[in-house]
Each structure stands twice: as C-alpha cells, then as structure tokens.
Short mmCIF file of C-alpha atoms in Angstrom, two decimals:
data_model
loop_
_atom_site.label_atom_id
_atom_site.label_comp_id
_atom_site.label_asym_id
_atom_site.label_seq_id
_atom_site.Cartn_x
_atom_site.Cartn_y
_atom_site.Cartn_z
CA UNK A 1 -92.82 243.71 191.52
CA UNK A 2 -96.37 243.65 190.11
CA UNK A 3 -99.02 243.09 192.67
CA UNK A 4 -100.01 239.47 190.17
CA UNK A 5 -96.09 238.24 190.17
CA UNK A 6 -96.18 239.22 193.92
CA UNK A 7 -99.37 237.07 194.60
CA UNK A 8 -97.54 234.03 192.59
CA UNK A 9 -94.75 234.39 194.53
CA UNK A 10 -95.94 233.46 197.67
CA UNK A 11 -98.62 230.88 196.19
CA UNK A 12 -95.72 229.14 195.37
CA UNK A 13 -94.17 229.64 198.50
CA UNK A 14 -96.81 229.18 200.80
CA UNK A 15 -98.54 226.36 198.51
CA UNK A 16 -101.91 227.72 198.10
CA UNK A 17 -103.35 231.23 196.80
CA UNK A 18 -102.81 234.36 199.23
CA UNK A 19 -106.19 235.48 200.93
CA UNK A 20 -106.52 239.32 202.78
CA UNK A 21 -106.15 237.05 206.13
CA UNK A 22 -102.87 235.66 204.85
CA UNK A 23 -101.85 239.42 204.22
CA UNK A 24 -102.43 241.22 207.14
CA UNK A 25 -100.71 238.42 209.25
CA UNK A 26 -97.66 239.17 206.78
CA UNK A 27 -97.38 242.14 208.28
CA UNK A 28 -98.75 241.79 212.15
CA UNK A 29 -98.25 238.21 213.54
CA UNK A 30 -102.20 236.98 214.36
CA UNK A 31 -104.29 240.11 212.52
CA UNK A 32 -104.96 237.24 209.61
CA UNK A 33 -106.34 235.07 212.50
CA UNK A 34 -108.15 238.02 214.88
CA UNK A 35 -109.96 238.41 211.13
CA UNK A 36 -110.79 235.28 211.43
CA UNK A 37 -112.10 235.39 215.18
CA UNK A 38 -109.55 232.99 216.29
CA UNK A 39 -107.75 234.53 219.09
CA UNK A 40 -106.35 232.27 220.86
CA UNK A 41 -104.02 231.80 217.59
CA UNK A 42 -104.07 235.24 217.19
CA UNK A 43 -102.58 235.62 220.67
CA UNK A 44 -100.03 233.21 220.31
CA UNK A 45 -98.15 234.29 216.87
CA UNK A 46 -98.82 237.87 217.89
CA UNK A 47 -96.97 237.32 221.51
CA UNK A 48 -93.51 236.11 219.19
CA UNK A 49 -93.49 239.35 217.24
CA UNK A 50 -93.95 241.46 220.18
CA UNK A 51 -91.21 239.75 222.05
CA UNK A 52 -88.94 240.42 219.40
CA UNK A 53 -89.47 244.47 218.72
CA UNK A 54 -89.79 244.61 222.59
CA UNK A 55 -85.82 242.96 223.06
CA UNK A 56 -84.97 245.40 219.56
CA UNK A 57 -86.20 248.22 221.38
CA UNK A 58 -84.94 247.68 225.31
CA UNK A 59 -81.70 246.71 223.77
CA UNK A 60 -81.08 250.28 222.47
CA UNK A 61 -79.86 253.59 223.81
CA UNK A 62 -83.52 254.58 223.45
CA UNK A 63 -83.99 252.91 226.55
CA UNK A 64 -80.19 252.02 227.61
CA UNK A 65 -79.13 255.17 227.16
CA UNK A 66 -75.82 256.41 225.53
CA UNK A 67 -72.22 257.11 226.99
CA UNK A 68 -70.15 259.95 226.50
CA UNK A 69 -68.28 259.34 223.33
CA UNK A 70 -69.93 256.12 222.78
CA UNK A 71 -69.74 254.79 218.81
CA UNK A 72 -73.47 255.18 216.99
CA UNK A 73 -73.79 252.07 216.54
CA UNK A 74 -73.52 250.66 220.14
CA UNK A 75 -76.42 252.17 220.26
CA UNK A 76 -78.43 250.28 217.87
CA UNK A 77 -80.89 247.41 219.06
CA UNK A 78 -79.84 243.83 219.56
CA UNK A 79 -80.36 242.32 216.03
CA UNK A 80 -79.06 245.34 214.64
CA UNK A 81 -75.90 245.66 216.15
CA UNK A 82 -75.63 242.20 216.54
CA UNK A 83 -75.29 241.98 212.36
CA UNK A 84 -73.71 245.40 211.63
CA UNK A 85 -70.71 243.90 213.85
CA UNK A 86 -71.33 240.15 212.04
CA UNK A 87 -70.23 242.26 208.75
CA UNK A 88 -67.95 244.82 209.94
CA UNK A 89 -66.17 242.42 212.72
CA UNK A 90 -65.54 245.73 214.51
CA UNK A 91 -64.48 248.63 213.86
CA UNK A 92 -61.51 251.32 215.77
CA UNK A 93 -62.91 253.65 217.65
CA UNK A 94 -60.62 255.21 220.33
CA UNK A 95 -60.74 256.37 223.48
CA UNK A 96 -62.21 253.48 226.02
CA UNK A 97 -64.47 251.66 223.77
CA UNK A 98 -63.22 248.32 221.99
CA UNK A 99 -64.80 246.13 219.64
CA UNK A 100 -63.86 242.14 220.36
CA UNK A 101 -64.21 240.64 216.78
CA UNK A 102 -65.36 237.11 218.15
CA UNK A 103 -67.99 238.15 220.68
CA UNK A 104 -69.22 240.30 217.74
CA UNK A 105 -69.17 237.43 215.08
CA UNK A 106 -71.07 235.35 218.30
CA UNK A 107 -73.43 237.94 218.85
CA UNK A 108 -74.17 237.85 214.88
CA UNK A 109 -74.45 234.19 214.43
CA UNK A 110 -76.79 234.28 217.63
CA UNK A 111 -79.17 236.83 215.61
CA UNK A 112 -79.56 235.12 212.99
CA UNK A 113 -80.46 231.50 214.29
CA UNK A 114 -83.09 234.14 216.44
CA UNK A 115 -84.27 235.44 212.92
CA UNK A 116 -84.53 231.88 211.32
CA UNK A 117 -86.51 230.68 214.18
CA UNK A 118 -88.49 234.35 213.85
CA UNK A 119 -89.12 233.55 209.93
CA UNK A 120 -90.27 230.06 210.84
CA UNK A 121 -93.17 231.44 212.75
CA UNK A 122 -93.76 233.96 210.40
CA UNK A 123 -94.42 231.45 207.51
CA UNK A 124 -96.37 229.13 209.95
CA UNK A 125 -98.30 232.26 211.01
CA UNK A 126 -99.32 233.36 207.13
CA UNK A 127 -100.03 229.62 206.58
CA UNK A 128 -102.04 229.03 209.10
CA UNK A 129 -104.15 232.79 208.51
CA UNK A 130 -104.32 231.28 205.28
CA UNK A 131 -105.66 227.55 205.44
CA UNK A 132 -108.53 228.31 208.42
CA UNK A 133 -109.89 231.26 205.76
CA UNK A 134 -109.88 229.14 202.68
CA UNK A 135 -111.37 225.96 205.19
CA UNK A 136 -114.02 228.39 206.00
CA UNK A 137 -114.60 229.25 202.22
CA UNK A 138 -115.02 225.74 201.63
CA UNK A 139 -116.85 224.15 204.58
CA UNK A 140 -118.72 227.10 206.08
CA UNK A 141 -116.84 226.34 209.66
CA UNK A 142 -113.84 228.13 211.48
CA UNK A 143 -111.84 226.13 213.14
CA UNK A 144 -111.38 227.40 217.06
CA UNK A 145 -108.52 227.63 218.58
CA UNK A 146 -109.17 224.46 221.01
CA UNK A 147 -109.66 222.53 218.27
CA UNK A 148 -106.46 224.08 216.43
CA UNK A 149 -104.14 223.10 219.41
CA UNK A 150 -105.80 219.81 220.25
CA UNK A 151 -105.53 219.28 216.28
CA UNK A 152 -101.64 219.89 217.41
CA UNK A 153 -100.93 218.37 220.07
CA UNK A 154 -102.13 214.64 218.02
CA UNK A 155 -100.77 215.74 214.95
CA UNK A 156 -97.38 217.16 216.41
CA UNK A 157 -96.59 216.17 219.73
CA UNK A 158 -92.93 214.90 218.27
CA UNK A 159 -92.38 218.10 217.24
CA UNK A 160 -93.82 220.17 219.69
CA UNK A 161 -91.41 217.80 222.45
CA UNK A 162 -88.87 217.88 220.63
CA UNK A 163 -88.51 221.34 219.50
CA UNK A 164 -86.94 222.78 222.99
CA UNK A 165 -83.82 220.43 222.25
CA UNK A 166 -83.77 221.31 218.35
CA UNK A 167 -83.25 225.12 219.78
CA UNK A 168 -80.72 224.03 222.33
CA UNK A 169 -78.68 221.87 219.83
CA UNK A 170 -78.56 224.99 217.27
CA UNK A 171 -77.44 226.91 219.97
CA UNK A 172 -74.69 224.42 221.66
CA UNK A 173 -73.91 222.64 219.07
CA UNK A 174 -74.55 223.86 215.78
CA UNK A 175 -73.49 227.23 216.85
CA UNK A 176 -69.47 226.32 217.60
CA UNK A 177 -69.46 224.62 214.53
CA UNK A 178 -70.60 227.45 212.20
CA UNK A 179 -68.02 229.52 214.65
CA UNK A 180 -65.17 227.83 213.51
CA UNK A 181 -66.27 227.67 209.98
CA UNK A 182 -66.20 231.33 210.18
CA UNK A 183 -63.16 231.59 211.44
CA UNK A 184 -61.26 230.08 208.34
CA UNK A 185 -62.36 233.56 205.97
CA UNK A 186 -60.57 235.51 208.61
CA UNK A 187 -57.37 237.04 209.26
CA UNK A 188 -57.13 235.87 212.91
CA UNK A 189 -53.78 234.67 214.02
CA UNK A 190 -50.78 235.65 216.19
CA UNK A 191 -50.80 238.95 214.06
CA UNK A 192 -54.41 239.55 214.85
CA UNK A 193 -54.87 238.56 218.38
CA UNK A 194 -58.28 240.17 219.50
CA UNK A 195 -59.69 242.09 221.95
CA UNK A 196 -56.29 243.85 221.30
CA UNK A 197 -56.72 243.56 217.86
CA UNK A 198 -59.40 243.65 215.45
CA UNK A 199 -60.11 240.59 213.01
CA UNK A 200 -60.90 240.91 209.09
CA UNK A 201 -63.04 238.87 206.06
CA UNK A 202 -60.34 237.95 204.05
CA UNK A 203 -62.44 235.69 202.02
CA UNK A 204 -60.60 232.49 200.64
CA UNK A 205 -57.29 233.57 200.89
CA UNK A 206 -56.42 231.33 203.86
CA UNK A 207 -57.36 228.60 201.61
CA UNK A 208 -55.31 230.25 198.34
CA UNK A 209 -52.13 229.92 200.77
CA UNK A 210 -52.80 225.88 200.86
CA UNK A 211 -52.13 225.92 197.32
CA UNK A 212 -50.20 228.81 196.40
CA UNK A 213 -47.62 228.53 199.23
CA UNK A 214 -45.13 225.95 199.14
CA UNK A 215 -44.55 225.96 202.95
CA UNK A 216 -48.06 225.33 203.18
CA UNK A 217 -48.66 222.70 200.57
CA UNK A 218 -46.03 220.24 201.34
CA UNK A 219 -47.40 220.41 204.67
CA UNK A 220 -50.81 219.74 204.07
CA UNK A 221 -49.89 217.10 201.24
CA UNK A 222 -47.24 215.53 204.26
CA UNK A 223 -49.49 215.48 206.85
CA UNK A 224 -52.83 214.55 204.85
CA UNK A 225 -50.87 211.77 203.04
CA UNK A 226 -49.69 210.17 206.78
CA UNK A 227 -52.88 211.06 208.05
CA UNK A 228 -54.58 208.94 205.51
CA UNK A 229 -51.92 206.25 205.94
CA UNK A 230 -52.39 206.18 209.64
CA UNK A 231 -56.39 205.84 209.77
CA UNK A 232 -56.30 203.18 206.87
CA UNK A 233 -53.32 200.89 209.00
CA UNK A 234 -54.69 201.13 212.26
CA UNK A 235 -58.30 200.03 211.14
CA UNK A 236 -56.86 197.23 208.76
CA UNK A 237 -54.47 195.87 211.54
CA UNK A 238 -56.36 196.06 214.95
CA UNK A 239 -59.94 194.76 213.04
CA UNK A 240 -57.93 191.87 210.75
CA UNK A 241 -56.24 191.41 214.37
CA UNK A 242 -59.30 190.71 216.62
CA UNK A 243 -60.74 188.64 213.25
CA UNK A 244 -57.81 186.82 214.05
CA UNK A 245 -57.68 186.56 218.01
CA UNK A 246 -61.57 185.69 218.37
CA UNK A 247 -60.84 183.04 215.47
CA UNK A 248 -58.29 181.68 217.99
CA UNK A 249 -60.14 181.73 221.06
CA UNK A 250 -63.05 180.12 219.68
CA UNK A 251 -61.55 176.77 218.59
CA UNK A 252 -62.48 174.17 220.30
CA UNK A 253 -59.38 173.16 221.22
CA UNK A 254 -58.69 176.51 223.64
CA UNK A 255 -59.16 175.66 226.53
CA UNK A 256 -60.67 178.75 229.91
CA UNK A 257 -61.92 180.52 227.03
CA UNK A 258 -62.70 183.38 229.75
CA UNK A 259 -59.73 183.50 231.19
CA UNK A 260 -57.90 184.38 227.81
CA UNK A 261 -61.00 186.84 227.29
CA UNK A 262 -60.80 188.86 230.26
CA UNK A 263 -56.48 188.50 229.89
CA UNK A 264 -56.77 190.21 226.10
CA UNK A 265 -59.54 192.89 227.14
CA UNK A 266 -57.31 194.44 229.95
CA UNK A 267 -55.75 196.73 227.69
CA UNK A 268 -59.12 198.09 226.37
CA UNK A 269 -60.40 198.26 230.11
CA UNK A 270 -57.35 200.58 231.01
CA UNK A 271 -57.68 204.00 230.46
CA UNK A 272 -55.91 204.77 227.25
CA UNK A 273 -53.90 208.02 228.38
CA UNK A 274 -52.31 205.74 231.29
CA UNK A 275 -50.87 203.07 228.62
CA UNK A 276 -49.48 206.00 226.16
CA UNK A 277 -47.62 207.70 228.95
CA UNK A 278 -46.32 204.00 230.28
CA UNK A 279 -45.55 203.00 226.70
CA UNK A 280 -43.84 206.78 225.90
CA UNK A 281 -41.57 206.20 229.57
CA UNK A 282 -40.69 202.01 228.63
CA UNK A 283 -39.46 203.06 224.82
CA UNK A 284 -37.49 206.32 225.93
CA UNK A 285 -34.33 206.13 223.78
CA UNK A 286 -31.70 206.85 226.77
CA UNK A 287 -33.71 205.82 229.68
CA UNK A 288 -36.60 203.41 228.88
CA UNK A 289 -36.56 199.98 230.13
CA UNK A 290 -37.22 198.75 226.69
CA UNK A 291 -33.47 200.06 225.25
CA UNK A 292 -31.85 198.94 228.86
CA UNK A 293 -32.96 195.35 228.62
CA UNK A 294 -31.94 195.24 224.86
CA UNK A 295 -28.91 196.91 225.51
CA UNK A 296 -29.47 198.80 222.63
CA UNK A 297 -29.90 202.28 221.54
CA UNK A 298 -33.18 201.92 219.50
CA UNK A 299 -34.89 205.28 218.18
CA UNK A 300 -38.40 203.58 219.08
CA UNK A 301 -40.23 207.54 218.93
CA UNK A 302 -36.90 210.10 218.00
CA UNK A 303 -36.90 207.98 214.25
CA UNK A 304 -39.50 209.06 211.76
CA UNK A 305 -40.09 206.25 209.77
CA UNK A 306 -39.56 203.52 213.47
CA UNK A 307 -41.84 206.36 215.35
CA UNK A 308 -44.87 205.42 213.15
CA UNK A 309 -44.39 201.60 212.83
CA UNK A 310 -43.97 202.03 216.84
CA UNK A 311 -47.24 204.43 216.65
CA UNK A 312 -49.36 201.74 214.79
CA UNK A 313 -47.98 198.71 216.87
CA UNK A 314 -49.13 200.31 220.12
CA UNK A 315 -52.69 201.57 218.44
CA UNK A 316 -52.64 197.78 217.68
CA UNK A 317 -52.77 196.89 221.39
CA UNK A 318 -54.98 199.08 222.34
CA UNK A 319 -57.24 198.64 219.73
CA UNK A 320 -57.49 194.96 219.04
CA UNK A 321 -59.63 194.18 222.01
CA UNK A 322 -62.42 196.01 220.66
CA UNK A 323 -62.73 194.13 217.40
CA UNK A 324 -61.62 190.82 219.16
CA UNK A 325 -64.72 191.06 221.42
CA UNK A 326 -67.32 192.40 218.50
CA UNK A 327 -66.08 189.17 216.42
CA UNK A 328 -66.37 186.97 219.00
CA UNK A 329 -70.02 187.78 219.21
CA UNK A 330 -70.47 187.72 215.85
CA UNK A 331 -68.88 184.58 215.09
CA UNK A 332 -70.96 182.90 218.04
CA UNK A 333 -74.42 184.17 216.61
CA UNK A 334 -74.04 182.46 213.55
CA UNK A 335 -76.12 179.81 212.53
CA UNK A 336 -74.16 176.46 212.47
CA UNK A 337 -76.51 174.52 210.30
CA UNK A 338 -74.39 176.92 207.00
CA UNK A 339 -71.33 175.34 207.69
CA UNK A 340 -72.67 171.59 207.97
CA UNK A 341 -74.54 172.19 204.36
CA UNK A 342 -70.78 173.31 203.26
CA UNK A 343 -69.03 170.49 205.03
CA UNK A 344 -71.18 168.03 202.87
CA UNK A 345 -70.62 169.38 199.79
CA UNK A 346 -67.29 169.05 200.19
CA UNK A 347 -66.09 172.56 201.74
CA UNK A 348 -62.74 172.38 204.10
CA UNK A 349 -62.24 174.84 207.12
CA UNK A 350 -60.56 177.38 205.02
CA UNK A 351 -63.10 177.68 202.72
CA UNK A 352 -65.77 177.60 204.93
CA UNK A 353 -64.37 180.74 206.60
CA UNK A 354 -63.44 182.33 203.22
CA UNK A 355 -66.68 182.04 201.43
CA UNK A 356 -69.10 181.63 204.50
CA UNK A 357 -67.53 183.74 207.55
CA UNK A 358 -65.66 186.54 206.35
CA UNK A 359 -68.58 187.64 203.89
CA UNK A 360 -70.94 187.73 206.50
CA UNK A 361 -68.50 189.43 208.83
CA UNK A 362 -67.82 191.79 206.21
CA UNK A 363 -71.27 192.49 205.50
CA UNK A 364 -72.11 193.26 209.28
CA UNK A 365 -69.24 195.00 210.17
CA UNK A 366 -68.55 197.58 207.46
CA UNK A 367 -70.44 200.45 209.08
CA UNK A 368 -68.15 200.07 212.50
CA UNK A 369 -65.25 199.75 209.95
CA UNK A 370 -66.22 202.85 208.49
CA UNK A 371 -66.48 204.96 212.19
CA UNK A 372 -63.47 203.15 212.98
CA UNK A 373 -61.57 204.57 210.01
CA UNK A 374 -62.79 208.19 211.24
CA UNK A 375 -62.63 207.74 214.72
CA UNK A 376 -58.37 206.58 213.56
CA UNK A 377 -58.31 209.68 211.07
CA UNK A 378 -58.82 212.40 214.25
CA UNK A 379 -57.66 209.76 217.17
CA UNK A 380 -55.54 212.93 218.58
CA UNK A 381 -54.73 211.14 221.89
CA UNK A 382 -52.38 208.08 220.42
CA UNK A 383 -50.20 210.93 218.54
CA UNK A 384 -50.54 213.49 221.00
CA UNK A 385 -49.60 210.91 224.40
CA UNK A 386 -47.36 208.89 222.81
CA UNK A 387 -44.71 211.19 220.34
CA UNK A 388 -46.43 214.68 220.87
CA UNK A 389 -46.07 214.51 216.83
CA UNK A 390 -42.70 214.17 216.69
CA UNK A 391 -39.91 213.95 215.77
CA UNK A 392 -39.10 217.46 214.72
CA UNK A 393 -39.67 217.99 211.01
CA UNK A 394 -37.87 221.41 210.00
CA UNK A 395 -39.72 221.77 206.68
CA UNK A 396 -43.10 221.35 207.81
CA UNK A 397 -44.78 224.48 208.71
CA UNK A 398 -46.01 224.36 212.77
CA UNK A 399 -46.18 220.25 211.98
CA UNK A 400 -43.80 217.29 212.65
CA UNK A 401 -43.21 213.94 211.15
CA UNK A 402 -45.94 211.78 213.23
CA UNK A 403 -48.65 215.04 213.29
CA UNK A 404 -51.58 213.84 212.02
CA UNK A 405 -54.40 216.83 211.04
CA UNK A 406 -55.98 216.83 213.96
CA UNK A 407 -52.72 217.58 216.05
CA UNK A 408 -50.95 219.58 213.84
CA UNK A 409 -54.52 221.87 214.04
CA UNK A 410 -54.01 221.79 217.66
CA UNK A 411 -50.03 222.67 217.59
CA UNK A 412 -51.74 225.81 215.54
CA UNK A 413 -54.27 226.76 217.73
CA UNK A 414 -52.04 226.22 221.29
CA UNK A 415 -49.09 227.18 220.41
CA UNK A 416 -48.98 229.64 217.53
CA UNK A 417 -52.37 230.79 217.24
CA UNK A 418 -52.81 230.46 213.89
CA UNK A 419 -56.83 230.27 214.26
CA UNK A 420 -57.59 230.93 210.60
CA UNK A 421 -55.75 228.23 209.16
CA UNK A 422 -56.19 225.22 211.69
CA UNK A 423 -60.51 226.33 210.62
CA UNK A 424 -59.21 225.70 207.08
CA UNK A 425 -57.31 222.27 208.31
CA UNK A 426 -60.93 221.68 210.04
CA UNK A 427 -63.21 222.63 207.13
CA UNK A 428 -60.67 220.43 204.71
CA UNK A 429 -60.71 217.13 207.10
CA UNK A 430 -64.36 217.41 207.33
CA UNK A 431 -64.36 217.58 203.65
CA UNK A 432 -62.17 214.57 202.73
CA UNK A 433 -63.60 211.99 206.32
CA UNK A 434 -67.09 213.16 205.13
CA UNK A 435 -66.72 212.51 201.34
CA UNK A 436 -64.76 209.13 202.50
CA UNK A 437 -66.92 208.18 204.71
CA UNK A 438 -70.54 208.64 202.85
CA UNK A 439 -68.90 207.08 199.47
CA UNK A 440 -68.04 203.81 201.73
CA UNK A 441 -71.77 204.14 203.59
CA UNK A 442 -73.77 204.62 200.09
CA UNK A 443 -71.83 201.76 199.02
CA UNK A 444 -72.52 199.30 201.93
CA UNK A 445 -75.37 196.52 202.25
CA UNK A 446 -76.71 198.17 205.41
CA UNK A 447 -77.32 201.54 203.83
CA UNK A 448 -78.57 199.36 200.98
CA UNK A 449 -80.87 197.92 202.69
CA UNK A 450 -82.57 201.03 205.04
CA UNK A 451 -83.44 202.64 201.40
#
C-alpha cells in the first residue's frame, strides 16, 4: 500500500488527516503525545502497552521456563498461545502433556476481548496524538494534561463509571454466551468428551444434520412446532384469564374484594417448583389422589395429547395471578369520565369494554405480552417439574412428546452430552424468540412511540 492510500486510510478511519504525532503513537502508545509535551497522557496510554508486552513476555518460557518434552508452543506468550489453541483447539502430543479443547477455546475468547479492549486504546491513543497537534496548529495552545482529564472527567464521567462494569459484563456475561455459540461449529459430544479427548471445527455441519437428517428434522420440526404451540397457549389463556378474573373482581357487585385478591394470588405467592411436584404426585395415574377420588384410570401426564392440555391447565393456575393483578391495576387507573362520554352516546357495557377497555389494555400491555410469550417459549421448570418431557416418544431423537427446546437441549447436555447440537438448538431458539419477538416490538405503540 502506497504511503497516499495509506494516509487516506486512516483519515477515514480516524476522521481527520494523520499528523507525525498521530504516527509515532501508532507505533509506541504516548510518543505522539511526549512530542507534544503532554506527559501525563503520554504516561497513561504508554502504561497499557507496556502492561500488555510485559504479561506476553512473563507468560513465556523465556521467563517460565520450559519442561522436558514440553510442546513448542506451550511455550509461547499468553495472547499467543491463547489464539494458536483458539484455532487449533489442541493438538496430541503424548507423553504427560494434554491439551483441554474448552479451557483452550476460553483462554482464546479471553485474548481477544483483551485485544479489543487493547485496540480501543490504541485508536483513542492515535486520536487523541492527533487532535491536541492539529488544536495546536490551529490555536497556538497545547492542551495539558490537567486540562485533558478535567476535560474528561465533565465530558465522560458516564463512561469513565461505567466502563469497569462494561469489562465485567464482557467477561461474565458476554463471554458464556459467545462460549456456547462456539460450541455449535464443533464436534463435541459423547464421542468427543474432552480433557480425554480433543474437540474439532467442523464448521456448519451440526447445523447440515438439522436438515439433512431425518432423525434430526422431525425432531426439531416436533419439538419447535409444540414449542411454539405451548408459548402462544399459555400467554393467550393465563393473560385472557386474569382479563377475565380482574373484570370479575372489580364489579361492583363483589363483595371483600381483598379477600378474593389475596385467595387468587396464593398460587403466584407459592413457590412454583412446590405446586409442580404437588400437582405431578395428585395426577399420578396409579396412585394420585386425583384418579382415586374419580375412580378412574385417567392418563393425566402418561397421554401425549391429555399431558399437554394437563401441562397448559396447570401453567394456567400458576400463571393467571400475574395478569389478574397487572389488570386490576390497569383497569383501576383508568379515567372514568371515557366511559360516561360513551354511556351518553348511547354505548352499553359490552361495548364500552370492547371499544374503550380492551384497546387501551391492549395498547399497554403488549410489551409484557411479548416477554411473556418468551419467558413461556424457554419456561423449562413447568415441563421439566411437572412431566420431565414425557411421555416417551421413540422417534424423537434424545426428545419426548411434552419436551419443549429448552428441555430437550437440557436432556442433550445432561444426559447424552451432545454439546454441539443442544448450541445449535440454542443458536436456533435465539434466532426464531429474537426474530418473534423484535417483529411484535417494532410493531407495537410503545416502541412507536420511544422513536
């Protein structure tokens, strides 16, 4: 590259035209701003650079040391070990040394948030070189470094505060995430098991077997299709439900409003794994107390088809209570004058809550609907508590007849290991909640509204 296309390069990058103090801090963090007898700055950017070639360099065997037989490159530096094992995954050496595929894929991801952050400061660093030279050109005055940080701590407190807890999140959050994203263009299952075996790239080929398998694809279309079913049912029925119970409640003619409030909350104030394992114990098919009382011999969670009415009734009454109480507030906020203006032109009761109420309800409520409908599409603990995702289902692969994604990705990781495809199961839910879920958002009045 030409030394003109090279200057363009990083005008456009850096927004403004490249001066020698923007060079030399390309290379050395802070020379661009010792040039420019600010050393305080200097200091600072310079201290990030050192810290970096100084953990490179204690890291290695230069310093370290090497062991008798060790690999080469165990004796490279942090970074660079850290992303020669990101892109081999390990490799077999013998003897006593192992490679462990996920602590090197860890260590790999780890480098390179540390060489974003690095590359941050080395673009703020050139900037900055940059702008106090070309101030100076213009205004005959260097800015000091007292000013410079007092200049940043007005300007950028948010960020500066902030920042430690931007690093911690990429690291404790973000970090697990890309993890498991990983994880799906691997060859890591029961077959692959590290540290006693090493794991592979395998590119999309995890996701080829989705559609190219037939095992595979009934599965996902079976599971996705319920899945879908489920979250849509259980949102519909426990929000039309509390619509409908807060409706009740708040006509005039109840009377001990409270009481019937605090009676219909219970089952929201009980810990939800204590109702699923009394429900799963009272509808037992042989033993329940349900069946005994009947004197019947009803399936209530061995029947597919009677295992997910059952599975929806009981999300019902634990659900309901929720959207009972948010109406309830709702409906008592509203302004009372509406419905006398409708009264005299003629509007009756069900047409005042038709074209008045449920509108506004609507309106209000369609964000919760829409985190209710996700929070249903991965609500693990009804399935998992209540029917474990059964009953069996002999031509799903690792799934049953009640799984829903998020369970059968559990059945793969617990008890069959398959780590590569419940990633591809994660990477695919996120894909089809996320699309779902932003198409509903961009479409709602709120979101509407905030742009």
């Amino acid at each position: 590259m030409s030394k003109n296309k090279t200057q363009k390069w990083w005008q456009k990058l850096i927004g403004q035209k490249m001066t020698a103090s923007g060079w030399l801090s390309f290379f050395v963090f802070g020379l661009g701003q010792l040039k420019n007898k600010q050393k305080g700055k200097a200091i600072f950017f310079f201290a990030f650079q050192f810290v970096y070639v100084a953990v490179e360099i204690l890291s290695s065997s230069l310093v370290t040391g090497s062991l008798p037989g060790q690999p080469e490159y165990w004796g490279y530096g942090f970074f660079r070990k850290s992303l020669h094992g990101f892109v081999t995954l390990g490799e077999t050496t013998g003897g006593r040394f192992r490679d462990n595929s996920p602590v090197m894929m860890i260590e790999g991801i780890i480098a390179f948030f540390l060489l974003l952050i690095l590359f941050v400061i080395w673009m703020m660093n050139i900037k900055d070189a940059n702008e106090s030279y070309l101030s100076y050109k213009r205004t005959g005055k260097m800015q000091s470094s007292k000013d410079f940080y007092k200049e940043v701590f007005e300007t950028g407190f948010a960020y500066v505060v902030s920042a430690p807890a931007l690093i911690l999140m990429l690291f404790v959050s973000i970090l697990p995430i890309i993890f498991s994203f990983l994880t799906a263009f691997t060859n890591w299952d029961a077959y692959h098991n590290p540290p006693a075996d090493l794991i592979e790239w395998v590119g999309f080929a995890n996701f080829a077997k989705i559609i190219e398998l037939p095992g595979w694809r009934s599965t996902f279309l079976g599971v996705a299709g319920w899945t879908v079913t489920w979250a849509f049912l259980a949102t519909f029925t426990t929000f039309f439900g509390g619509l409908l119970l807060a409706i009740v409640i708040n006509n005039r003619r109840v009377v001990c409003k409270k009481a019937w409030r605090t009676i219909l909350i219970l089952p929201w104030a009980i810990p939800s794994m204590v109702s699923l394992m009394v429900f799963k114990n009272f509808l037992n098919q042989t033993y329940g107390p349900l069946n005994r009382m009947l004197g019947m011999d009803i399936p209530w969670l061995n029947d597919p088809l009677i295992a997910k009415i059952t599975l929806l009734i009981i999300n019902f009454w634990l659900g309901v209570p929720y959207f009972m109480m948010l109406m309830t507030g709702m409906l008592t906020s509203f302004d009372k004058t509406v419905y006398e203006a409708a009264t005299v032109d003629g509007a009756n009761t069900r047409q005042c809550f038709w074209k008045i109420t449920f509108p506004i309800l609507l309106q209000q409520v369609k964000p919760l609907l829409i985190m209710s409908f996700a929070g249903n599409f991965n609500n693990f603990g009804v399935v998992f508590f209540l029917t474990g995702g059964g009953p069996r289902n002999i031509a799903y692969e690792y799934a049953n007849h009640t799984d829903i994604l998020i369970t059968w990705i559990y059945n793969m990781t617990k008890n069959v290991k398959m780590y590569n495809m419940a990633s591809v199961m994660s990477i695919l839910i996120f894909i089809l909640i996320g699309g779902i879920s932003t198409w509903n958002f961009m479409r709602s009045d709120a979101f509407k509204e905030d742009n």
